[in-house]
CSV table of C-alpha atoms in Angstrom, one decimal:
chain,number,residue,atom,x,y,z
V,21,MET,CA,-0.4,18.9,-32.3
V,22,GLN,CA,-3.8,19.7,-33.4
V,23,ALA,CA,-4.5,16.8,-35.8
V,24,HIS,CA,-4.2,14.6,-31.8
V,25,LEU,CA,-6.3,17.1,-29.9
V,26,LEU,CA,-9.7,17.4,-31.8
V,27,ARG,CA,-12.3,17.8,-29.6
V,28,PHE,CA,-14.7,14.4,-29.9
V,29,ALA,CA,-17.5,13.3,-28.2
V,30,CYS,CA,-19.2,9.7,-27.4
V,31,VAL,CA,-21.1,8.2,-25.0
V,32,LEU,CA,-20.0,5.0,-23.1
V,33,ALA,CA,-21.2,2.7,-20.8
V,34,PRO,CA,-23.8,3.7,-18.2
V,35,ALA,CA,-22.5,2.7,-14.4
V,36,ALA,CA,-25.0,0.5,-14.0
V,37,LEU,CA,-23.3,-1.8,-16.9
V,38,ALA,CA,-20.4,-4.0,-15.9
V,39,VAL,CA,-16.8,-2.9,-15.2
V,40,PRO,CA,-14.9,-3.7,-17.8
V,41,ALA,CA,-12.9,-6.8,-17.5
V,42,SER,CA,-9.2,-5.0,-17.5
V,43,ALA,CA,-10.7,-3.4,-14.5
V,44,GLN,CA,-12.0,-5.6,-12.2
V,45,ALA,CA,-10.6,-6.3,-8.8
V,46,THR,CA,-10.3,-10.4,-8.4
V,47,LEU,CA,-10.8,-12.6,-5.2
V,48,THR,CA,-9.1,-15.9,-5.4
V,49,SER,CA,-9.2,-18.5,-3.0
V,50,LEU,CA,-5.8,-20.2,-2.0
V,51,GLY,CA,-7.0,-23.5,-1.8
V,52,ALA,CA,-5.6,-24.1,2.0
V,53,VAL,CA,-8.7,-25.1,4.5
V,54,ASN,CA,-7.8,-23.5,7.7
V,55,VAL,CA,-5.1,-21.4,6.7
V,56,ARG,CA,-4.9,-18.0,8.1
V,57,ALA,CA,-2.6,-16.0,6.0
V,58,SER,CA,-0.7,-13.7,8.0
V,59,SER,CA,1.9,-12.0,5.5
V,60,MET,CA,2.8,-11.0,2.1
V,61,SER,CA,6.3,-10.2,0.6
V,62,ASP,CA,6.4,-6.5,-0.5
V,63,ALA,CA,6.9,-8.0,-4.2
V,64,GLY,CA,3.8,-9.9,-3.9
V,65,ASP,CA,5.1,-13.0,-4.8
V,66,ALA,CA,4.8,-14.9,-1.7
V,67,ILE,CA,2.2,-15.7,1.5
V,68,ALA,CA,2.6,-17.5,4.3
V,69,GLY,CA,0.6,-18.1,7.3
V,70,THR,CA,-0.6,-20.4,9.8
V,71,PRO,CA,-3.1,-23.4,9.7
V,72,THR,CA,-5.3,-23.7,13.0
V,73,ASN,CA,-3.5,-26.8,14.6
V,74,GLY,CA,-0.3,-27.1,13.0
V,75,SER,CA,3.2,-25.3,11.6
V,76,THR,CA,4.0,-22.1,9.5
V,77,GLN,CA,3.1,-22.8,5.8
V,78,TYR,CA,4.3,-20.7,3.6
V,79,TRP,CA,3.0,-19.9,-0.7
V,80,THR,CA,4.6,-18.2,-3.9
V,81,SER,CA,3.5,-17.3,-7.3
V,82,LEU,CA,5.8,-19.7,-8.5
V,83,TYR,CA,4.7,-22.8,-6.7
V,84,PRO,CA,1.0,-21.8,-5.9
V,85,ASN,CA,0.2,-24.4,-2.9
V,86,PHE,CA,0.6,-23.9,0.7
V,87,THR,CA,3.7,-25.8,1.9
V,88,GLY,CA,4.4,-26.8,5.4
V,89,TRP,CA,7.7,-26.3,6.8
V,90,GLY,CA,8.4,-28.2,10.1
V,91,ASN,CA,7.9,-26.8,13.9
V,92,GLY,CA,7.1,-22.9,12.7
V,93,SER,CA,4.7,-21.0,15.0
V,94,GLY,CA,3.3,-17.9,15.9
V,95,THR,CA,2.5,-15.1,13.3
V,96,PRO,CA,5.4,-16.2,10.1
V,97,SER,CA,6.5,-12.9,7.5
V,98,ILE,CA,8.1,-14.0,4.1
V,99,SER,CA,10.5,-12.3,2.3
V,100,ASN,CA,10.4,-11.5,-1.6
V,101,GLY,CA,10.7,-14.9,-3.7
V,102,GLY,CA,9.5,-16.8,-0.4
V,103,THR,CA,13.3,-17.0,-0.1
V,104,TRP,CA,13.4,-16.3,4.0
V,105,VAL,CA,10.4,-17.0,6.5
V,106,SER,CA,10.5,-15.3,10.1
V,107,ALA,CA,8.0,-17.6,12.7
V,108,ASN,CA,8.8,-19.0,16.0
V,109,THR,CA,10.4,-22.6,16.9
V,110,PRO,CA,11.3,-24.4,19.6
V,111,ASP,CA,14.1,-23.0,21.9
V,112,PRO,CA,17.0,-25.5,21.9
V,113,LEU,CA,17.8,-25.1,25.5
V,114,ASN,CA,14.3,-25.9,26.5
V,115,ALA,CA,11.8,-27.6,23.9
V,116,ASN,CA,8.9,-26.1,26.0
V,117,LYS,CA,9.7,-22.5,25.1
V,118,GLU,CA,9.7,-20.9,22.1
V,119,THR,CA,11.6,-18.6,20.4
V,120,ALA,CA,12.4,-16.2,17.4
V,121,SER,CA,13.7,-18.1,14.1
V,122,ARG,CA,14.3,-17.6,10.8
V,123,LEU,CA,13.6,-20.0,7.9
V,124,VAL,CA,15.9,-21.0,4.6
V,125,THR,CA,13.1,-22.5,2.3
V,126,SER,CA,14.9,-24.2,0.0
V,127,THR,CA,16.9,-26.2,2.4
V,128,GLY,CA,13.9,-26.2,5.4
V,129,VAL,CA,16.7,-25.2,8.4
V,130,TRP,CA,15.5,-23.1,10.7
V,131,THR,CA,18.1,-20.6,12.7
V,132,VAL,CA,17.3,-19.7,16.1
V,133,LEU,CA,17.7,-16.0,16.9
V,134,PRO,CA,19.5,-14.5,19.8
V,135,SER,CA,17.9,-13.4,23.1
V,136,LEU,CA,18.5,-11.1,26.0
V,137,GLY,CA,18.7,-14.5,28.4
V,138,ALA,CA,15.2,-14.1,29.9
V,139,SER,CA,11.9,-15.9,28.9
V,140,SER,CA,8.2,-15.5,30.2
V,141,GLY,CA,5.9,-18.4,30.7
V,142,ALA,CA,6.5,-20.4,27.4
V,143,SER,CA,8.3,-17.7,25.4
V,144,VAL,CA,11.7,-16.4,24.9
V,145,SER,CA,11.0,-13.8,21.8
V,146,THR,CA,8.7,-14.0,19.4
V,147,ALA,CA,9.2,-12.6,15.6
V,148,SER,CA,6.7,-10.0,13.8
V,149,ASP,CA,8.2,-9.5,10.2
V,150,ILE,CA,10.7,-9.8,8.1
V,151,SER,CA,12.8,-7.1,5.2
V,152,ALA,CA,12.0,-7.4,1.7
V,153,ASP,CA,15.7,-9.2,1.7
V,154,GLY,CA,14.9,-11.6,4.5
V,155,GLN,CA,18.3,-9.9,6.3
V,156,LYS,CA,16.7,-8.2,9.1
V,157,ILE,CA,13.6,-9.3,11.7
V,158,VAL,CA,12.1,-7.9,14.3
V,159,GLY,CA,9.6,-8.5,17.1
V,160,LEU,CA,9.7,-8.9,20.9
V,161,VAL,CA,12.4,-10.5,23.2
V,162,TRP,CA,11.8,-10.6,26.9
V,163,PHE,CA,14.4,-8.6,28.9
V,164,ASN,CA,13.3,-10.6,32.3
V,165,ALA,CA,9.9,-12.4,33.2
V,166,GLY,CA,7.7,-9.3,33.5
V,167,THR,CA,9.0,-7.1,30.5
V,168,ALA,CA,9.3,-7.4,26.8
V,169,HIS,CA,11.2,-5.5,24.4
V,170,ALA,CA,11.5,-4.4,20.6
V,171,PHE,CA,14.2,-6.1,18.8
V,172,GLU,CA,15.7,-6.0,15.4
V,173,TRP,CA,18.1,-8.8,14.3
V,174,THR,CA,20.6,-9.2,11.7
V,175,SER,CA,23.7,-11.2,10.9
V,176,ALA,CA,25.5,-8.2,12.8
V,177,GLY,CA,23.7,-9.6,16.0
V,178,LEU,CA,20.1,-8.4,17.9
V,179,VAL,CA,19.9,-5.2,18.7
V,180,ASP,CA,17.3,-4.3,21.8
V,181,LEU,CA,15.2,-1.2,20.6
V,182,GLY,CA,13.4,-1.0,23.8
V,183,LEU,CA,16.5,1.0,25.4
V,184,GLN,CA,16.3,3.6,22.3
V,185,VAL,CA,13.3,5.6,22.9
V,186,PRO,CA,14.9,8.9,24.6
V,187,GLY,CA,13.5,9.2,28.3
V,188,PHE,CA,12.3,6.0,28.7
V,189,ASN,CA,14.4,2.7,30.1
V,190,TYR,CA,14.8,-0.9,30.8
V,191,SER,CA,11.3,-0.9,32.6
V,192,TYR,CA,9.1,-0.2,30.0
V,193,SER,CA,7.6,-2.9,27.9
V,194,SER,CA,7.6,-2.6,24.1
V,195,ARG,CA,7.3,-4.9,20.6
V,196,ALA,CA,8.1,-4.7,17.1
V,197,ASN,CA,5.6,-5.2,14.7
V,198,SER,CA,7.0,-4.6,11.3
V,199,VAL,CA,9.8,-3.3,9.3
V,200,SER,CA,10.1,-1.5,6.1
V,201,ALA,CA,11.1,-3.4,3.1
V,202,ASP,CA,14.4,-2.0,2.7
V,203,GLY,CA,14.7,-2.8,6.6
V,204,ALA,CA,15.6,1.3,7.9
V,205,THR,CA,12.5,1.4,9.7
V,206,VAL,CA,10.9,-0.7,12.1
V,207,VAL,CA,7.5,0.3,13.8
V,208,GLY,CA,5.8,-0.8,16.8
V,209,TRP,CA,4.6,0.0,20.4
V,210,LEU,CA,6.1,1.0,23.9
V,211,SER,CA,3.8,0.8,27.1
V,212,SER,CA,3.5,3.7,29.7
V,213,GLY,CA,1.0,2.5,31.2
V,214,SER,CA,-1.0,1.9,27.7
V,215,ARG,CA,0.7,1.5,24.4
V,216,ARG,CA,1.8,4.4,22.5
V,217,ALA,CA,3.0,4.1,18.6
V,218,VAL,CA,6.3,4.1,18.3
V,219,ARG,CA,8.8,4.6,14.7
V,220,TRP,CA,12.3,3.3,15.1
V,221,ASN,CA,14.5,5.3,12.6
V,222,GLY,CA,18.2,4.5,12.2
V,223,GLY,CA,17.5,2.5,15.9
V,224,LEU,CA,16.4,5.8,17.2
V,225,GLY,CA,12.7,5.4,18.3
V,226,SER,CA,10.4,8.6,18.1
V,227,PHE,CA,6.3,8.6,18.8
V,228,LEU,CA,3.9,9.1,16.3
V,229,GLY,CA,0.9,11.0,18.6
V,230,SER,CA,-2.6,9.7,19.1
V,231,LEU,CA,-6.2,10.3,17.6
V,232,ASP,CA,-7.1,10.8,21.0
V,233,THR,CA,-8.4,14.4,21.5
V,234,SER,CA,-7.7,14.7,24.7
V,235,ASN,CA,-4.3,13.3,24.8
V,236,PRO,CA,-2.9,14.3,20.9
V,237,ILE,CA,0.6,13.6,22.1
V,238,TYR,CA,0.8,10.6,24.6
V,239,GLY,CA,-2.8,8.9,23.7
V,240,ALA,CA,-2.9,5.1,23.3
V,241,GLY,CA,-2.0,3.9,19.8
V,242,GLU,CA,0.1,1.1,18.3
V,243,CYS,CA,1.8,0.8,14.9
V,244,TYR,CA,1.2,-2.4,12.8
V,245,GLY,CA,2.7,-1.3,9.2
V,246,VAL,CA,5.2,0.5,7.6
V,247,SER,CA,5.8,1.5,3.6
V,248,ARG,CA,8.6,0.1,1.5
V,249,ASP,CA,11.0,3.1,2.7
V,250,GLY,CA,9.0,4.1,6.0
V,251,THR,CA,7.3,7.0,4.7
V,252,PHE,CA,4.3,5.9,5.6
V,253,VAL,CA,3.0,4.3,9.1
V,254,CYS,CA,-0.4,2.4,9.5
V,255,GLY,CA,-2.1,1.0,12.9
V,256,THR,CA,-5.0,1.9,15.4
V,257,SER,CA,-5.1,4.4,17.5
V,258,ALA,CA,-8.7,5.5,19.9
V,259,GLN,CA,-10.2,2.8,18.2
V,260,LYS,CA,-9.6,4.0,14.8
V,261,ALA,CA,-7.3,3.5,12.1
V,262,PHE,CA,-4.6,5.3,11.0
V,263,LEU,CA,-2.0,6.5,8.3
V,264,TRP,CA,0.8,8.6,9.0
V,265,SER,CA,3.7,10.5,7.5
V,266,ALA,CA,6.0,13.1,8.4
V,267,ALA,CA,4.2,15.4,6.2
V,268,THR,CA,0.8,14.9,7.1
V,269,GLY,CA,1.0,13.6,10.5
V,270,MET,CA,-1.5,11.1,12.2
V,271,ARG,CA,-4.5,10.9,9.7
V,272,ASP,CA,-7.8,9.4,11.1
V,273,LEU,CA,-9.4,6.2,8.7
V,274,GLY,CA,-11.8,5.4,11.2
V,275,LYS,CA,-13.7,2.1,11.3
V,276,LEU,CA,-16.7,0.7,10.0
V,277,ALA,CA,-20.5,2.0,11.2
V,278,GLY,CA,-21.3,-0.2,14.0
V,279,ALA,CA,-17.9,-1.5,14.8
V,280,ALA,CA,-16.0,-1.4,18.2
V,281,SER,CA,-12.3,-0.7,16.6
V,282,GLY,CA,-10.6,0.3,13.2
V,283,PHE,CA,-7.1,-1.3,12.5
V,284,ALA,CA,-4.5,-0.7,9.6
V,285,MET,CA,-2.5,-3.7,9.1
V,286,SER,CA,-0.4,-2.6,6.2
V,287,VAL,CA,0.1,0.2,3.5
V,288,SER,CA,1.7,0.1,-0.1
V,289,ALA,CA,4.9,1.9,-0.8
V,290,ASP,CA,3.1,5.3,-1.9
V,291,GLY,CA,0.6,5.3,0.9
V,292,ARG,CA,-2.3,5.0,-1.3
V,293,THR,CA,-3.8,1.8,-0.4
V,294,VAL,CA,-4.1,0.7,3.4
V,295,VAL,CA,-5.6,-2.4,4.1
V,296,GLY,CA,-6.9,-3.8,8.0
V,297,TRP,CA,-10.0,-4.8,9.6
V,298,SER,CA,-12.4,-3.5,11.8
V,299,GLY,CA,-14.8,-4.7,15.4
V,300,ALA,CA,-13.8,-6.4,18.1
V,301,ASN,CA,-13.1,-10.2,17.6
V,302,VAL,CA,-12.6,-13.1,15.2
V,303,PHE,CA,-16.4,-13.3,15.4
V,304,ASP,CA,-17.5,-9.9,13.8
V,305,ALA,CA,-14.2,-8.6,11.9
V,306,GLN,CA,-14.2,-7.4,8.6
V,307,ALA,CA,-11.6,-6.9,6.8
V,308,VAL,CA,-11.1,-3.1,5.3
V,309,ILE,CA,-9.4,-1.3,2.4
V,310,TRP,CA,-8.7,2.7,2.4
V,311,ARG,CA,-7.3,3.7,-1.0
V,312,GLU,CA,-6.4,7.4,-1.3
V,313,GLY,CA,-9.8,9.9,-2.1
V,314,MET,CA,-12.1,7.9,0.8
V,315,THR,CA,-12.7,9.2,3.6
V,316,GLN,CA,-12.4,6.3,5.7
V,317,VAL,CA,-12.2,3.1,5.3
V,318,GLU,CA,-14.6,0.7,3.7
V,319,SER,CA,-15.9,-2.9,3.6
V,320,LEU,CA,-13.2,-4.9,1.6
V,321,GLN,CA,-16.3,-7.1,0.2
V,322,SER,CA,-18.0,-4.0,-0.6
V,323,TYR,CA,-15.3,-3.0,-2.3
V,324,LEU,CA,-14.4,-5.3,-4.4
V,325,THR,CA,-18.2,-6.5,-5.4
V,326,ALA,CA,-18.6,-2.3,-6.8
V,327,ASN,CA,-15.4,-3.1,-8.5
V,328,GLY,CA,-16.6,-6.0,-10.8
V,329,ASP,CA,-15.5,-8.9,-8.6
V,330,PRO,CA,-19.6,-11.1,-8.7
V,331,ASN,CA,-18.0,-13.7,-6.4
V,332,ALA,CA,-17.1,-11.4,-3.4
V,333,ALA,CA,-20.4,-11.3,-2.0
V,334,SER,CA,-20.6,-14.8,-1.2
V,335,TRP,CA,-17.2,-14.8,0.9
V,336,THR,CA,-17.5,-13.1,4.7
V,337,LEU,CA,-13.8,-11.4,4.8
V,338,ARG,CA,-12.8,-11.8,8.2
V,339,TYR,CA,-8.6,-10.2,8.0
V,340,ALA,CA,-7.2,-8.1,5.4
V,341,TYR,CA,-3.5,-8.3,6.5
V,342,ASP,CA,-0.8,-7.1,4.5
V,343,VAL,CA,-0.8,-5.3,0.8
V,344,SER,CA,2.0,-6.2,-1.8
V,345,GLY,CA,4.3,-2.5,-2.5
V,346,ASP,CA,2.7,-1.5,-5.2
V,347,GLY,CA,-0.8,-1.5,-3.8
V,348,SER,CA,-2.2,-4.8,-6.8
V,349,ARG,CA,-2.3,-7.6,-4.2
V,350,ILE,CA,-3.8,-8.1,-1.2
V,351,THR,CA,-4.4,-11.4,1.4
V,352,GLY,CA,-5.7,-12.2,4.3
V,353,TRP,CA,-8.6,-14.8,5.6
V,354,GLY,CA,-11.9,-15.7,5.6
V,355,ILE,CA,-15.3,-17.9,5.3
V,356,ASP,CA,-15.5,-18.7,1.7
V,357,PRO,CA,-18.6,-20.1,0.1
V,358,THR,CA,-18.9,-23.5,1.6
V,359,GLY,CA,-18.3,-22.2,4.9
V,360,ALA,CA,-14.8,-23.2,5.2
V,361,LEU,CA,-11.7,-21.1,6.3
V,362,GLN,CA,-9.6,-20.2,3.6
V,363,PRO,CA,-6.8,-17.5,2.8
V,364,TYR,CA,-8.0,-15.2,-0.1
V,365,LEU,CA,-5.2,-13.3,-3.1
V,366,VAL,CA,-7.1,-9.9,-4.4
V,367,THR,CA,-5.8,-8.3,-6.9
V,368,LEU,CA,-6.9,-4.5,-7.6
V,369,PRO,CA,-6.6,-2.8,-10.9
V,370,PRO,CA,-3.9,0.2,-10.5
V,371,GLN,CA,-5.6,3.2,-9.4
V,372,VAL,CA,-3.6,5.9,-10.6
V,373,ALA,CA,0.2,4.8,-12.8
V,374,ALA,CA,2.4,6.9,-14.9
V,375,TYR,CA,3.5,5.5,-18.2
V,376,CYS,CA,5.4,6.3,-21.3
V,377,THR,CA,8.5,8.6,-22.0
V,378,ALA,CA,8.8,12.0,-21.4
V,379,GLY,CA,10.6,14.7,-23.4
V,380,THR,CA,13.5,16.4,-22.8
V,381,THR,CA,13.5,20.2,-23.4
V,382,THR,CA,15.5,22.9,-24.8
V,383,ASN,CA,16.8,23.6,-21.2
V,384,GLY,CA,17.0,20.1,-19.9
V,385,CYS,CA,13.7,19.9,-18.6
V,386,VAL,CA,12.0,16.5,-17.9
V,387,PRO,CA,8.3,17.0,-17.4
V,388,ALA,CA,6.4,14.5,-14.7
V,389,ILE,CA,2.5,14.0,-14.8
V,390,ALA,CA,1.1,12.8,-11.5
V,391,GLY,CA,-2.5,12.6,-10.3
V,392,SER,CA,-3.5,12.6,-6.4
V,393,GLY,CA,-7.1,12.2,-5.1
V,394,LEU,CA,-9.6,9.7,-6.1
V,395,PRO,CA,-10.6,9.3,-9.6
V,396,SER,CA,-14.1,8.6,-8.2
V,397,ALA,CA,-17.1,8.7,-11.2
V,398,SER,CA,-19.7,10.1,-8.8
V,399,GLN,CA,-17.7,13.0,-7.7
V,400,THR,CA,-17.5,16.3,-9.6
V,401,SER,CA,-14.2,17.4,-8.0
V,402,GLY,CA,-11.3,15.8,-5.9
V,403,PHE,CA,-8.7,14.0,-8.1
V,404,THR,CA,-5.8,16.5,-9.5
V,405,ILE,CA,-3.4,15.8,-12.5
V,406,SER,CA,-0.5,17.5,-12.0
V,407,VAL,CA,2.9,18.6,-14.3
V,408,THR,CA,6.1,19.3,-12.2
V,409,GLN,CA,9.5,20.5,-14.0
V,410,VAL,CA,8.0,22.1,-17.1
V,411,GLU,CA,9.7,24.8,-18.7
V,412,GLY,CA,8.6,28.4,-17.1
V,413,GLN,CA,6.7,30.8,-18.4
V,414,GLN,CA,5.3,28.6,-21.5
V,415,SER,CA,2.0,28.1,-22.2
V,416,GLY,CA,0.3,24.3,-22.1
V,417,LEU,CA,-2.3,22.0,-21.8
V,418,LEU,CA,-3.5,18.5,-20.5
V,419,PHE,CA,-5.4,16.2,-22.8
V,420,TYR,CA,-7.2,13.0,-22.3
V,421,GLY,CA,-8.6,10.2,-23.9
V,422,VAL,CA,-10.2,6.7,-23.6
V,423,GLY,CA,-9.1,4.3,-26.1
V,424,GLY,CA,-5.8,3.2,-24.0
V,425,GLN,CA,-2.8,3.6,-24.8
V,426,VAL,CA,-0.2,3.9,-27.3
V,427,ALA,CA,3.7,5.4,-28.2
V,428,PHE,CA,4.3,7.7,-31.4
V,429,PRO,CA,6.8,9.8,-31.8
V,430,TRP,CA,6.3,13.2,-31.8
V,431,GLY,CA,8.2,14.5,-34.6
V,432,GLY,CA,11.4,14.9,-34.1
V,433,SER,CA,11.7,15.9,-30.6
V,434,SER,CA,12.5,13.1,-27.2
V,435,SER,CA,8.7,13.3,-27.0
V,436,PHE,CA,6.3,10.4,-27.4
V,437,PHE,CA,2.6,10.6,-28.1
V,438,CYS,CA,1.4,8.2,-25.4
V,439,VAL,CA,-3.0,8.5,-25.8
V,440,LYS,CA,-5.1,6.9,-28.2
V,441,SER,CA,-7.1,9.0,-30.0
V,442,PRO,CA,-9.5,10.7,-30.0
V,443,THR,CA,-8.3,13.0,-27.7
V,444,GLU,CA,-9.8,16.3,-25.8
V,445,ARG,CA,-8.1,19.1,-24.7
V,446,THR,CA,-8.6,20.8,-21.3
V,447,PRO,CA,-7.8,25.0,-21.3
V,448,VAL,CA,-4.7,26.4,-21.9
V,449,GLN,CA,-2.6,27.3,-18.8
V,450,ASN,CA,0.8,29.1,-18.2
V,451,SER,CA,3.3,26.8,-16.2
V,452,GLY,CA,4.3,30.1,-14.5
V,453,GLY,CA,8.1,30.1,-12.6
V,454,THR,CA,10.8,31.3,-14.4
V,455,LEU,CA,11.9,31.3,-18.5
V,456,ALA,CA,14.1,28.9,-19.5
V,457,ALA,CA,13.9,27.3,-15.9
V,458,CYS,CA,12.3,23.8,-15.0
V,459,ASP,CA,10.0,25.4,-12.3
V,460,GLY,CA,6.9,25.4,-14.4
V,461,THR,CA,3.6,23.4,-13.8
V,462,PHE,CA,0.4,22.6,-14.9
V,463,SER,CA,-2.8,21.5,-12.9
V,464,THR,CA,-5.8,20.5,-13.7
V,465,ASP,CA,-9.1,19.0,-11.4
V,466,TRP,CA,-10.2,16.3,-13.9
V,467,LEU,CA,-13.0,15.9,-12.3
V,468,ALA,CA,-14.1,19.4,-11.9
V,469,TYR,CA,-13.7,20.1,-15.9
V,470,ILE,CA,-15.7,17.0,-16.5
V,471,ALA,CA,-18.7,18.1,-14.7
V,472,ALA,CA,-18.6,21.7,-15.9
V,473,THR,CA,-18.3,20.3,-19.5
V,474,PRO,CA,-21.7,18.6,-20.9
V,475,GLY,CA,-20.7,16.3,-23.9
V,476,ALA,CA,-17.0,16.0,-22.8
V,477,LEU,CA,-15.4,12.9,-24.6
V,478,GLY,CA,-16.6,10.1,-22.9
V,479,THR,CA,-19.0,11.0,-20.8
V,480,PRO,CA,-21.2,9.7,-18.5
V,481,PHE,CA,-18.3,8.2,-17.3
V,482,GLY,CA,-18.7,5.1,-14.6
V,483,ALA,CA,-16.9,3.2,-12.2
V,484,GLY,CA,-14.1,0.8,-14.0
V,485,ASP,CA,-13.7,3.6,-17.1
V,486,LEU,CA,-10.6,3.3,-18.0
V,487,VAL,CA,-8.8,7.3,-18.5
V,488,ASN,CA,-5.0,8.2,-20.3
V,489,ALA,CA,-3.9,11.9,-19.8
V,490,GLN,CA,-0.8,13.5,-21.2
V,491,ALA,CA,0.4,17.1,-21.3
V,492,TRP,CA,1.5,19.1,-24.1
V,493,PHE,CA,3.2,22.4,-23.9
V,494,ARG,CA,5.6,24.8,-25.9
V,495,ASP,CA,9.2,24.5,-26.2
V,496,PRO,CA,10.3,26.9,-29.2
V,497,PRO,CA,13.4,26.0,-29.8
V,498,SER,CA,13.0,22.5,-30.1
V,499,PRO,CA,12.4,20.9,-33.4
V,500,LYS,CA,8.7,20.7,-33.2
V,501,THR,CA,8.3,23.8,-31.1
V,502,THR,CA,6.0,21.5,-28.7
V,503,MET,CA,7.1,18.6,-26.2
V,504,LEU,CA,5.0,16.5,-23.9
V,505,SER,CA,5.4,15.0,-20.9
V,506,ASN,CA,5.1,11.3,-19.8
V,507,ALA,CA,1.4,9.9,-19.6
V,508,LEU,CA,-1.2,8.8,-16.6
V,509,GLU,CA,-3.3,6.2,-16.8
V,510,PHE,CA,-6.1,5.8,-14.4
V,511,VAL,CA,-9.4,3.7,-13.4
V,512,LEU,CA,-12.4,6.1,-12.3
V,513,GLN,CA,-13.7,4.3,-9.1
V,514,PRO,CA,-17.6,4.2,-8.1
């Protein structure tokens, strides 16, 4: 262990230098003038949108050119692989009206979804979103000419979600805006004088509250996005973007300075990345991003520039509509350097990602490393590396390096040494918990350690620098008498 953990100080490039290529964000035009991208699959491999004047189009990573399909309209959504698309098509009983439909992209065949037999103006129903497997579609269906209800559709039929909110009857309008990738959770709004944020789980609706301090229970709000398994929900309330989970309640993500409103449109599976827009309308809207550790949403254009994309500054990014489940891809539309309206694809380096294989201890413990907060090069605290499921009452420590990943067997144990040397150790800790149990933990605020340790390995750090970390701890009966966790890789943010 000592040979691998010798302290070795070196100085990396200062923050003013370019962000390393491996840690850069990239902005790419999708080359379809006047197409407004509105949806990305959970896997990030397919995008759907609508031209200014035209029918539904879609793009996939396998066939990276937008393809139009017949007469689909509205705000299309797309499944993983681009296999299914939801949008609106002319109603077969009245071509002057539109109804929610599903497209099989391999055949070009649209299937019209059932309705409740009513319409309002030219609308019978509208599709808002589709699950990752394409087997559930959600949206709005007209209950009568003046009242619309949220719905979900599967091959078993259409379910009126507007009737599934306790205490509210058919006379209240509602709409489903999004469905989780796994199809289990639906989010949107129900109106009782003003729109209120609603989450349907197992078909039963409940209100999420409001950012309105004068009416935190029944204040106005609307849900626009939901994470892969329904844990996280995002939207707008009191003119500000929000992120909700059962653990935290509704978190205020704010809006851009001077903007009329903030809208959170989509959230990654882990709740660490949210995208949307801030402004009053299409003429002043700016695409925004929030990542774990930020106090509020920031301009996506500024974020990309700060994270190494030299082209972002020449765009005007209007809307960020969707983010992939892993938080690495974003789509929306903006104005490119030539002045043309274009859909775009943003690729982000991961902020924090676990890798490598943890060892299994004598008592069957499999330690798991994680990071919480924002690994910011400009902050002196706020990014904590923690390891759980450690043997109780054992000494250990966290160590890190700046050379990347390796995977060397750790003696005769089941562990792997996963951080390229040289490495630096943080102070020794006791795991706490119970002897011979898996309830021990280690925890270190890595930014605080760096701030308090002049000459620490890798200092001074700058945005874009890559760091790898792992935990070492005692396990006396094991072949090497020590064990290693899996490892963590993170990219320092501005």
